[in-house]
Short mmCIF file of N, CA and C in Angstrom, two decimals:
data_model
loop_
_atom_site.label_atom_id
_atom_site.label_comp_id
_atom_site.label_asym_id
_atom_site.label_seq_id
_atom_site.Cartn_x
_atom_site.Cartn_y
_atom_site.Cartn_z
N UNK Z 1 115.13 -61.07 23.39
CA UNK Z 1 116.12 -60.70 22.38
C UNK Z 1 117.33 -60.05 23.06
N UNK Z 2 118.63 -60.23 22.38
CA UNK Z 2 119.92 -60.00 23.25
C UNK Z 2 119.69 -58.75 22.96
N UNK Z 3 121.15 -57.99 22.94
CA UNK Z 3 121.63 -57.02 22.62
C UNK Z 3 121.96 -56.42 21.28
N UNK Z 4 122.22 -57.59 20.91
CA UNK Z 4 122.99 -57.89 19.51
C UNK Z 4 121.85 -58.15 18.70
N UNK Z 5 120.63 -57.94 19.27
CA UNK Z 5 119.96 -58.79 18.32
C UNK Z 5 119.85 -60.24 17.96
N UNK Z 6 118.73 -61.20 16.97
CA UNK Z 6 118.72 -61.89 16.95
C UNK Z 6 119.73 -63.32 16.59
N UNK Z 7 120.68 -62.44 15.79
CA UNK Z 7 121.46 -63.34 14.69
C UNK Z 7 122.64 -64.02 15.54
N UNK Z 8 122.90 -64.70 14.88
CA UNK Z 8 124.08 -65.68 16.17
C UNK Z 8 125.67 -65.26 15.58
N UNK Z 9 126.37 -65.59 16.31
CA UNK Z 9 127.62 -65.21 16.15
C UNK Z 9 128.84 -66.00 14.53
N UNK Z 10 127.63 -67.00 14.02
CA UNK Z 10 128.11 -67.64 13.04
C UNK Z 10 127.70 -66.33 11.71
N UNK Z 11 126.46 -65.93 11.84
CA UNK Z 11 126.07 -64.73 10.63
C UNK Z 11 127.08 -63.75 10.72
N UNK Z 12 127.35 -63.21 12.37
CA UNK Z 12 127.72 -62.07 12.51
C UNK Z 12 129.49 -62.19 11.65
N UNK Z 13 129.57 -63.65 11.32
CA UNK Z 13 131.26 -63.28 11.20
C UNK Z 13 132.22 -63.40 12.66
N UNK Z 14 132.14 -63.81 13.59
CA UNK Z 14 132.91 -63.64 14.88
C UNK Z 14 133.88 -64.67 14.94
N UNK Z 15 134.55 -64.41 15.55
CA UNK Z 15 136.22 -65.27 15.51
C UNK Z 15 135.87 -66.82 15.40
N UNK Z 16 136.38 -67.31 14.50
CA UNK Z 16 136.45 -68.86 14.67
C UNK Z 16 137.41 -69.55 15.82
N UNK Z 17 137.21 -70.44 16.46
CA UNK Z 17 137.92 -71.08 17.74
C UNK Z 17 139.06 -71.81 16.79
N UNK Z 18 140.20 -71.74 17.66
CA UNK Z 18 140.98 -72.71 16.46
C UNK Z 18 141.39 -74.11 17.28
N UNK Z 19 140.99 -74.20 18.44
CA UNK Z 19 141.69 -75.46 19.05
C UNK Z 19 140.92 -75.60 20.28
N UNK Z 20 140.68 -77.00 20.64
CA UNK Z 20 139.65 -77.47 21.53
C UNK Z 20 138.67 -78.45 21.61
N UNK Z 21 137.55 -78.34 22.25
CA UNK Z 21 136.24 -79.16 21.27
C UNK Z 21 135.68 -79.02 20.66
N UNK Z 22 135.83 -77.10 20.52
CA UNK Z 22 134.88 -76.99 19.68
C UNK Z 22 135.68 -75.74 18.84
N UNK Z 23 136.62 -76.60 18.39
CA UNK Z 23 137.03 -76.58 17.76
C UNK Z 23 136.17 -76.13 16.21
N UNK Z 24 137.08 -74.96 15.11
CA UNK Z 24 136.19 -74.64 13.82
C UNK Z 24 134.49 -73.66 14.12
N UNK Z 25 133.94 -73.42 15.68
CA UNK Z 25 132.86 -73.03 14.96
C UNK Z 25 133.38 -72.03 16.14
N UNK Z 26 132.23 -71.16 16.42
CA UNK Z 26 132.61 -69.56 16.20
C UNK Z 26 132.44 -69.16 17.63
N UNK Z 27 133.86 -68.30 18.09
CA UNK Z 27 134.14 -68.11 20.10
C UNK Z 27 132.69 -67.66 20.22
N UNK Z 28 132.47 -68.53 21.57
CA UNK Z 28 131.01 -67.21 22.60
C UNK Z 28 131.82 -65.69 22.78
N UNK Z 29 130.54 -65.83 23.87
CA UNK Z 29 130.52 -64.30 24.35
C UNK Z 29 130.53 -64.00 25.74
N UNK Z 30 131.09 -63.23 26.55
CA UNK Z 30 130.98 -62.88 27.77
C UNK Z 30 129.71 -62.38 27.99
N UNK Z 31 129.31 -62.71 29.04
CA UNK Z 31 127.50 -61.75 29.60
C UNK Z 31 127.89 -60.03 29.06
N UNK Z 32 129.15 -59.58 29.49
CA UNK Z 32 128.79 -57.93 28.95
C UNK Z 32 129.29 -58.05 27.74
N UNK Z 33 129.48 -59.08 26.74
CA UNK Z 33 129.31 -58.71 25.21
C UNK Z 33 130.84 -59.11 24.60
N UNK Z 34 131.95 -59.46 25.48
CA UNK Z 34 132.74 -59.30 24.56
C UNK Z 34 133.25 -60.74 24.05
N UNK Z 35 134.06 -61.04 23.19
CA UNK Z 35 134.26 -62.45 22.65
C UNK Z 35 135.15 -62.95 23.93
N UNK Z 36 134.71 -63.85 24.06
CA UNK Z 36 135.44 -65.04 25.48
C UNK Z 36 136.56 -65.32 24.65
N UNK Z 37 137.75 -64.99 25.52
CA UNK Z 37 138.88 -65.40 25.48
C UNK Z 37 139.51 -67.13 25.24
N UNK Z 38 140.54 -66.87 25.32
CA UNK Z 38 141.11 -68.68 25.20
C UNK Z 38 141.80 -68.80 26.88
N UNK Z 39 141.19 -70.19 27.34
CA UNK Z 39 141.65 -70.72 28.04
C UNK Z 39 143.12 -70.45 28.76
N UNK Z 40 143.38 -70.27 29.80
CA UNK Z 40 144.61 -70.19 30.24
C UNK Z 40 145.47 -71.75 30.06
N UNK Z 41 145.40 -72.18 30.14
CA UNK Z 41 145.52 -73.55 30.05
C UNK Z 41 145.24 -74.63 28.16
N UNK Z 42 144.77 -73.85 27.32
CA UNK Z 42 144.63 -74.07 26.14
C UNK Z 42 146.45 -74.53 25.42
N UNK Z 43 146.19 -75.59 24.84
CA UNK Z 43 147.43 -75.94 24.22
C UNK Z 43 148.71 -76.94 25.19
N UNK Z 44 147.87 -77.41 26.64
CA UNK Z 44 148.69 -77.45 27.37
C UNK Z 44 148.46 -79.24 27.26
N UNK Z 45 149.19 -80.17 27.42
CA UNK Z 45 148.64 -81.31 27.74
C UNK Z 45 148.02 -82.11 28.85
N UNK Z 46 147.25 -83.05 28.72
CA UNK Z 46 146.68 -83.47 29.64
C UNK Z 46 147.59 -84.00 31.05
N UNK Z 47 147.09 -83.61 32.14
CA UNK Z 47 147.52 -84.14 33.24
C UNK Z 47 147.29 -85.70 33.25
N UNK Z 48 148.29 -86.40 33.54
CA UNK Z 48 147.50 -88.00 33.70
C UNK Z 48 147.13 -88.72 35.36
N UNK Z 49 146.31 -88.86 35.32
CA UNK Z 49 145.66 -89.33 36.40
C UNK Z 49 146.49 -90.56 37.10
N UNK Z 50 146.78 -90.45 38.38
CA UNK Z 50 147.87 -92.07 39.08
C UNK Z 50 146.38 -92.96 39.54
#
């Protein structure tokens, strides 16, 4: 059992992701607990491959 207890971050209410793959369901968590940030690179477009 975590820290947090059993319940997952969808019960708890925790930030919804707004852009990505996964996209709509609810940010992880860092190992010491806190909500994982967004990507440095989020919003940026794809590099295209030569």
């Amino acid at each position: 059992m975590s820290i947090f207890g059993s319940k997952s971050p969808k019960d708890t209410h925790g930030p919804v992701v707004k852009t990505g793959p996964t996209a709509g369901q609810n940010r992880s968590r860092n190992k010491d607990g806190a909500w994982r940030a967004k990507r440095s690179d989020a919003g940026q477009p794809r590099k295209k491959k030569d």
